CSV table of C-alpha atoms in Angstrom, one decimal:
chain,number,residue,atom,x,y,z
A,67,MET,CA,0.0,0.1,-0.1
A,68,ARG,CA,1.1,3.5,-0.7
A,69,PRO,CA,-0.4,7.0,-0.7
A,70,GLN,CA,-2.4,7.9,-3.8
A,71,THR,CA,-4.4,10.8,-5.1
A,72,ILE,CA,-7.9,9.8,-6.5
A,73,GLN,CA,-10.1,12.2,-8.3
A,74,ILE,CA,-13.8,11.7,-8.4
A,75,TYR,CA,-15.8,13.8,-10.9
A,76,LEU,CA,-19.6,14.3,-10.6
A,77,PRO,CA,-20.8,15.3,-14.1
A,78,ALA,CA,-24.4,16.1,-12.8
A,79,GLY,CA,-23.3,17.2,-9.4
A,80,ASP,CA,-25.3,14.3,-7.9
A,81,PRO,CA,-23.1,12.0,-5.7
A,82,ARG,CA,-25.4,8.9,-6.2
A,83,GLY,CA,-25.7,9.6,-10.0
A,84,VAL,CA,-22.7,9.2,-12.5
A,85,ARG,CA,-19.4,9.2,-11.0
A,86,VAL,CA,-16.0,9.2,-12.9
A,87,ALA,CA,-12.8,8.2,-10.8
A,88,GLU,CA,-9.3,8.3,-11.9
A,89,ILE,CA,-5.8,8.1,-10.2
A,90,THR,CA,-4.4,11.3,-11.4
A,91,THR,CA,-1.1,9.7,-12.7
A,92,ARG,CA,-2.7,6.7,-14.5
A,93,ILE,CA,-4.6,6.3,-17.9
A,94,VAL,CA,-7.4,4.1,-16.5
A,95,ARG,CA,-10.7,5.5,-15.7
A,96,VAL,CA,-13.8,4.0,-13.9
A,97,ILE,CA,-17.3,5.2,-14.7
A,98,GLU,CA,-20.1,4.4,-12.5
A,99,ALA,CA,-23.6,4.9,-13.4
A,100,PRO,CA,-27.0,3.8,-11.9
A,101,ARG,CA,-29.2,1.7,-14.1
A,102,SER,CA,-31.7,4.4,-14.1
A,103,GLN,CA,-29.2,6.8,-16.1
A,104,LEU,CA,-27.6,4.2,-18.4
A,105,GLY,CA,-29.3,5.9,-21.3
A,106,GLU,CA,-26.9,9.1,-20.5
A,107,PHE,CA,-23.9,6.9,-20.3
A,108,VAL,CA,-24.3,5.0,-23.6
A,109,LYS,CA,-24.5,8.4,-25.5
A,110,THR,CA,-21.0,9.3,-24.3
A,111,PRO,CA,-17.9,8.7,-26.4
A,112,GLU,CA,-16.5,6.3,-23.7
A,113,ALA,CA,-19.4,4.0,-24.3
A,114,LEU,CA,-18.0,3.3,-27.8
A,115,GLN,CA,-14.6,2.1,-26.4
A,116,VAL,CA,-13.4,-1.3,-25.5
A,117,GLY,CA,-14.1,-1.8,-21.7
A,118,VAL,CA,-14.6,-4.3,-18.9
A,119,TYR,CA,-17.6,-3.7,-16.8
A,120,PHE,CA,-19.1,-5.0,-13.6
A,121,LEU,CA,-23.0,-5.1,-13.2
A,122,MET,CA,-23.8,-4.7,-9.5
A,123,GLY,CA,-27.1,-6.1,-7.8
A,124,GLU,CA,-29.1,-6.9,-4.9
A,125,LEU,CA,-27.9,-9.3,-2.2
A,126,SER,CA,-27.8,-13.0,-2.6
A,127,GLU,CA,-29.7,-15.2,-0.1
A,128,ALA,CA,-26.6,-15.4,2.2
A,129,GLY,CA,-26.3,-11.6,2.0
A,130,LEU,CA,-23.3,-11.3,-0.4
A,131,PRO,CA,-23.4,-8.4,-2.9
A,132,ARG,CA,-24.0,-10.0,-6.5
A,133,VAL,CA,-21.8,-9.1,-9.4
A,134,TYR,CA,-21.5,-9.9,-13.1
A,135,ILE,CA,-18.2,-9.2,-14.8
A,136,GLY,CA,-17.9,-8.9,-18.7
A,137,GLN,CA,-16.2,-7.1,-21.5
A,138,SER,CA,-16.9,-5.7,-24.9
A,139,SER,CA,-15.4,-3.9,-27.8
A,140,SER,CA,-18.3,-1.6,-27.5
A,141,VAL,CA,-19.3,-1.5,-23.9
A,142,GLY,CA,-22.3,0.7,-24.3
A,143,ASN,CA,-24.0,-1.6,-26.8
A,144,ARG,CA,-23.4,-4.6,-24.6
A,145,LEU,CA,-24.7,-2.6,-21.5
A,146,ALA,CA,-28.1,-1.8,-23.4
A,147,GLN,CA,-28.4,-5.5,-24.1
A,148,HIS,CA,-28.0,-6.4,-20.4
A,149,ASN,CA,-30.5,-3.8,-19.6
A,150,GLN,CA,-33.0,-5.8,-21.5
A,151,ASN,CA,-32.3,-9.3,-20.4
A,152,LYS,CA,-30.5,-9.2,-16.9
A,153,ASP,CA,-32.7,-8.3,-14.0
A,154,PHE,CA,-30.6,-8.3,-10.9
A,155,TRP,CA,-28.3,-5.3,-11.3
A,156,ASN,CA,-29.0,-1.7,-10.2
A,157,ARG,CA,-25.5,0.0,-11.0
A,158,VAL,CA,-22.7,-0.5,-13.4
A,159,LEU,CA,-18.9,0.2,-13.1
A,160,VAL,CA,-17.0,0.4,-16.5
A,161,VAL,CA,-13.2,0.4,-16.6
A,162,ILE,CA,-11.8,2.0,-19.7
A,163,SER,CA,-8.5,3.7,-20.9
A,164,LEU,CA,-8.1,7.3,-21.1
A,165,THR,CA,-6.0,7.0,-24.3
A,166,ASN,CA,-8.4,4.5,-25.9
A,167,SER,CA,-5.6,1.9,-25.9
A,168,MET,CA,-7.3,-0.9,-24.6
A,169,THR,CA,-7.7,-3.7,-27.0
A,170,GLN,CA,-10.0,-6.7,-27.1
A,171,THR,CA,-7.0,-8.8,-26.1
A,172,HIS,CA,-6.5,-6.7,-23.0
A,173,ALA,CA,-10.2,-6.9,-22.3
A,174,LEU,CA,-10.4,-10.7,-22.6
A,175,PHE,CA,-7.5,-11.1,-20.2
A,176,LEU,CA,-8.8,-8.6,-17.7
A,177,GLU,CA,-12.4,-10.2,-17.8
A,178,TRP,CA,-10.8,-13.6,-17.1
A,179,PHE,CA,-8.4,-12.3,-14.3
A,180,ALA,CA,-11.2,-10.3,-12.6
A,181,ILE,CA,-13.4,-13.2,-12.3
A,182,SER,CA,-10.6,-15.4,-11.1
A,183,GLU,CA,-9.5,-12.6,-8.4
A,184,ALA,CA,-13.2,-11.9,-7.4
A,185,THR,CA,-13.7,-15.8,-6.8
A,186,LYS,CA,-10.6,-15.9,-4.9
A,187,ALA,CA,-11.5,-12.8,-2.7
A,188,GLY,CA,-14.9,-14.5,-1.8
A,189,ARG,CA,-16.6,-11.0,-1.0
A,190,TYR,CA,-19.2,-11.2,-3.9
A,191,SER,CA,-21.5,-13.7,-5.3
A,192,LEU,CA,-20.6,-14.1,-8.9
A,193,GLU,CA,-23.2,-14.2,-11.6
A,194,ASN,CA,-20.8,-15.7,-14.2
A,195,GLY,CA,-20.7,-19.2,-12.9
A,196,ASN,CA,-17.1,-20.1,-13.5
A,197,THR,CA,-13.9,-18.3,-14.6
A,198,GLY,CA,-13.5,-20.0,-18.0
A,199,ALA,CA,-10.2,-20.8,-19.8
A,200,ARG,CA,-7.3,-18.4,-19.4
A,201,PRO,CA,-7.1,-16.7,-22.9
A,202,HIS,CA,-3.7,-16.3,-24.6
A,203,THR,CA,-2.1,-13.0,-24.1
A,204,PRO,CA,1.4,-12.0,-25.2
A,205,ALA,CA,3.6,-11.3,-22.3
A,206,PRO,CA,3.9,-7.4,-22.9
A,207,LEU,CA,0.0,-7.2,-22.9
A,208,GLU,CA,-0.4,-9.4,-19.8
A,209,ALA,CA,1.9,-7.1,-18.0
A,210,ASP,CA,-0.2,-4.0,-19.0
A,211,CYS,CA,-3.4,-6.0,-17.9
A,212,HIS,CA,-2.1,-6.6,-14.5
A,213,GLU,CA,-1.3,-2.6,-14.3
A,214,ILE,CA,-4.8,-1.9,-15.5
A,215,HIS,CA,-6.4,-4.3,-13.0
A,216,GLU,CA,-4.4,-3.0,-9.9
A,217,THR,CA,-5.5,0.6,-10.9
A,218,ALA,CA,-9.0,-0.6,-11.5
A,219,ALA,CA,-9.2,-2.5,-8.1
A,220,THR,CA,-8.2,0.5,-6.3
A,221,LEU,CA,-10.9,2.8,-8.1
A,222,LEU,CA,-13.5,0.3,-7.7
A,223,ALA,CA,-13.0,-0.1,-3.9
A,224,THR,CA,-12.9,3.8,-3.6
A,225,LEU,CA,-16.3,3.9,-5.2
A,226,GLY,CA,-17.5,1.2,-2.6
A,227,GLN,CA,-17.1,-2.0,-4.4
A,228,PRO,CA,-14.0,-3.6,-2.9
A,229,ILE,CA,-14.5,-6.7,-5.2
A,230,PHE,CA,-10.8,-7.9,-5.1
A,231,GLU,CA,-9.9,-6.8,-1.7
A,232,PRO,CA,-8.9,-9.6,0.7
A,233,LEU,CA,-11.5,-10.1,3.5
A,234,THR,CA,-8.7,-10.6,6.1
A,235,ASN,CA,-6.1,-8.3,7.5
A,236,ALA,CA,-2.6,-8.0,6.0
A,237,PRO,CA,0.0,-9.8,8.0
A,238,THR,CA,2.4,-7.8,10.1
A,239,ALA,CA,5.9,-7.0,9.3
A,240,ARG,CA,7.0,-10.0,11.2
A,241,GLY,CA,4.4,-12.2,9.1
A,242,GLU,CA,2.1,-12.5,12.0
A,243,LYS,CA,-1.7,-12.4,12.2
A,244,GLU,CA,-3.9,-11.5,15.0
A,245,LEU,CA,-6.4,-14.2,15.4
A,246,PHE,CA,-9.3,-14.8,17.8
A,247,TYR,CA,-11.0,-18.1,18.7
A,248,CYS,CA,-14.4,-19.1,19.6
A,249,LYS,CA,-15.0,-22.6,21.2
A,250,GLY,CA,-18.0,-24.6,22.4
A,251,SER,CA,-20.0,-27.7,22.3
A,252,GLY,CA,-19.6,-28.7,18.6
A,253,ALA,CA,-18.0,-25.3,17.7
A,254,ASP,CA,-14.3,-24.3,17.1
A,255,GLY,CA,-14.2,-21.1,15.2
A,256,VAL,CA,-11.1,-18.8,14.1
A,257,GLY,CA,-11.6,-15.4,13.1
A,258,GLU,CA,-10.1,-11.8,12.5
A,259,TYR,CA,-11.4,-8.4,13.7
A,260,THR,CA,-11.2,-6.1,10.5
A,261,THR,CA,-12.2,-2.5,9.6
A,262,GLU,CA,-15.4,-4.1,8.1
A,263,GLY,CA,-16.6,-6.3,10.9
A,264,PHE,CA,-15.5,-9.8,12.0
A,265,VAL,CA,-14.4,-12.5,9.4
A,266,VAL,CA,-14.8,-16.1,10.2
A,267,LEU,CA,-11.9,-18.1,8.5
A,268,LYS,CA,-12.3,-21.1,6.3
A,269,GLY,CA,-12.2,-24.4,8.1
A,270,SER,CA,-14.0,-22.8,11.1
A,271,GLN,CA,-16.4,-25.3,12.8
A,272,ALA,CA,-19.9,-24.4,13.7
A,273,ARG,CA,-22.4,-26.3,15.9
A,274,LEU,CA,-24.7,-28.4,13.8
A,275,GLU,CA,-27.9,-27.6,15.7
A,276,ILE,CA,-29.4,-24.3,17.1
A,277,VAL,CA,-30.9,-23.8,20.4
A,278,ALA,CA,-34.6,-23.4,20.5
A,279,PRO,CA,-34.6,-19.7,21.3
A,280,LEU,CA,-32.6,-18.9,18.2
A,281,GLN,CA,-35.1,-20.8,15.8
A,282,ASP,CA,-37.2,-18.5,13.5
A,283,THR,CA,-35.0,-15.5,14.3
A,284,ALA,CA,-32.9,-13.4,11.6
A,285,ARG,CA,-29.6,-15.1,12.8
A,286,SER,CA,-31.1,-18.7,12.2
A,287,ARG,CA,-32.5,-17.5,8.8
A,288,ASN,CA,-28.9,-16.2,8.0
A,289,ARG,CA,-27.4,-19.4,9.1
A,290,GLU,CA,-29.8,-21.3,6.7
A,291,LYS,CA,-28.8,-19.1,3.9
A,292,LEU,CA,-25.4,-19.7,4.4
A,293,ILE,CA,-25.8,-23.4,4.3
A,294,GLU,CA,-28.1,-23.0,1.0
A,295,GLU,CA,-25.1,-21.1,-0.5
A,296,GLY,CA,-22.7,-23.7,0.4
A,297,ILE,CA,-20.7,-21.5,2.7
A,298,LEU,CA,-21.6,-23.7,5.5
A,299,VAL,CA,-21.4,-27.5,4.6
A,300,LYS,CA,-22.4,-30.4,7.0
A,301,GLN,CA,-19.2,-32.6,7.8
A,302,SER,CA,-19.6,-35.3,10.4
A,303,GLU,CA,-21.4,-33.6,13.3
A,304,SER,CA,-20.7,-30.2,12.7
A,305,LEU,CA,-21.0,-27.4,9.9
A,306,ILE,CA,-17.8,-26.2,8.3
A,307,PHE,CA,-17.0,-23.0,6.6
A,308,THR,CA,-15.8,-23.6,3.1
A,309,ARG,CA,-14.5,-20.0,2.6
A,310,ASP,CA,-13.7,-17.0,4.5
A,311,HIS,CA,-16.9,-15.0,5.4
A,312,LEU,CA,-17.4,-11.5,6.7
A,313,PHE,CA,-20.0,-10.8,9.4
A,314,GLY,CA,-21.3,-7.3,10.3
A,315,SER,CA,-20.4,-7.7,13.9
A,316,PRO,CA,-18.3,-10.1,16.3
A,317,SER,CA,-21.6,-11.2,18.0
A,318,THR,CA,-23.2,-12.2,14.8
A,319,ALA,CA,-20.2,-14.3,13.8
A,320,ALA,CA,-20.2,-15.8,17.3
A,321,SER,CA,-23.9,-16.8,17.3
A,322,ILE,CA,-23.7,-18.6,13.9
A,323,ILE,CA,-20.7,-20.5,15.3
A,324,MET,CA,-22.2,-21.3,18.7
A,325,GLY,CA,-25.8,-22.0,17.5
A,326,ARG,CA,-27.1,-19.6,20.2
A,327,SER,CA,-27.2,-16.1,21.3
A,328,ALA,CA,-23.8,-14.8,22.2
A,329,ASN,CA,-21.9,-11.7,23.0
A,330,GLY,CA,-19.0,-11.9,20.5
A,331,TRP,CA,-16.9,-9.1,22.2
A,332,ASP,CA,-16.6,-11.7,25.2
A,333,THR,CA,-16.9,-14.9,23.4
A,334,TRP,CA,-14.0,-14.3,20.8
A,335,LYS,CA,-10.6,-14.7,22.5
A,336,ALA,CA,-7.0,-14.2,21.6
A,337,ALA,CA,-4.4,-17.0,22.2
A,338,ASN,CA,-3.6,-15.6,25.3
A,339,GLY,CA,-7.0,-15.6,26.6
A,340,LYS,CA,-7.9,-12.0,26.5
A,341,THR,CA,-11.3,-11.1,24.9
A,342,LEU,CA,-11.9,-9.1,21.9
A,343,ASP,CA,-13.4,-6.7,24.2
A,344,GLU,CA,-10.2,-6.1,26.2
A,345,LEU,CA,-8.0,-6.0,23.2
A,346,LYS,CA,-10.1,-3.7,21.0
A,347,ARG,CA,-12.8,-1.8,22.8
A,348,GLN,CA,-11.1,-1.1,26.4
A,349,THR,CA,-8.0,0.2,24.7
A,350,VAL,CA,-9.9,3.2,23.2
A,351,ALA,CA,-10.4,5.5,26.2
A,352,PRO,CA,-12.4,8.7,26.0
A,353,THR,CA,-10.4,11.9,26.1
A,354,ALA,CA,-10.3,14.2,29.1
């Protein structure tokens, strides 16, 4: 990570309307448009360019935002088609070149790489289905693509869509991670407290059954959706997390793991036995 200057331009002055984002020293631009204003975007010169696009939509059953990733030699025309035949999306983000130098070869590799990286990150529910085959790309163009992708990923995250950002925290300079543990009857969870909430790590074990008071509640329904989407899978006498999963709070994560109501601030503990509350909340003292 390094400091960067990002410019966001609002053509109509509306922060929820069309937004144009650039890193001031790069040639990549990301244009975001609500579906209701797609007609305005397709009339612009940028809509005639080669581009990679991201259709953003409503939440999946397990609460993950949905995305469809595509590319086109005339991105505006392709989006007009999707406006007719894809229902789930409500916003689109389009990656183009300021110098109009992106080719179809670039776009095909960027589409494949973006699907692969989004799948790896596990933040979004992909509507594409699978990554497909890696397209043949000459080495110089592939190097260009990695630079374009890096810039696009930063701009997408800045616009509120961290599609490629890891769920977990980066290791410290010594290669260490601050992990928290949640253990109980049939439960053995491992997770990280992050800037966005609490991430339960792949391989964590959740109790198979939930207690009666938790049945027919929002948390039990959330648990069922995680099972339906394959994020929680039955294995022996427990449920296993098949991938890292972000929860909005430590308590929600603990309740899913334990199969009962739980105060995550006290339930999640570091290896030294200190609670999440002691290490993260009590250290923030009010000023005099």
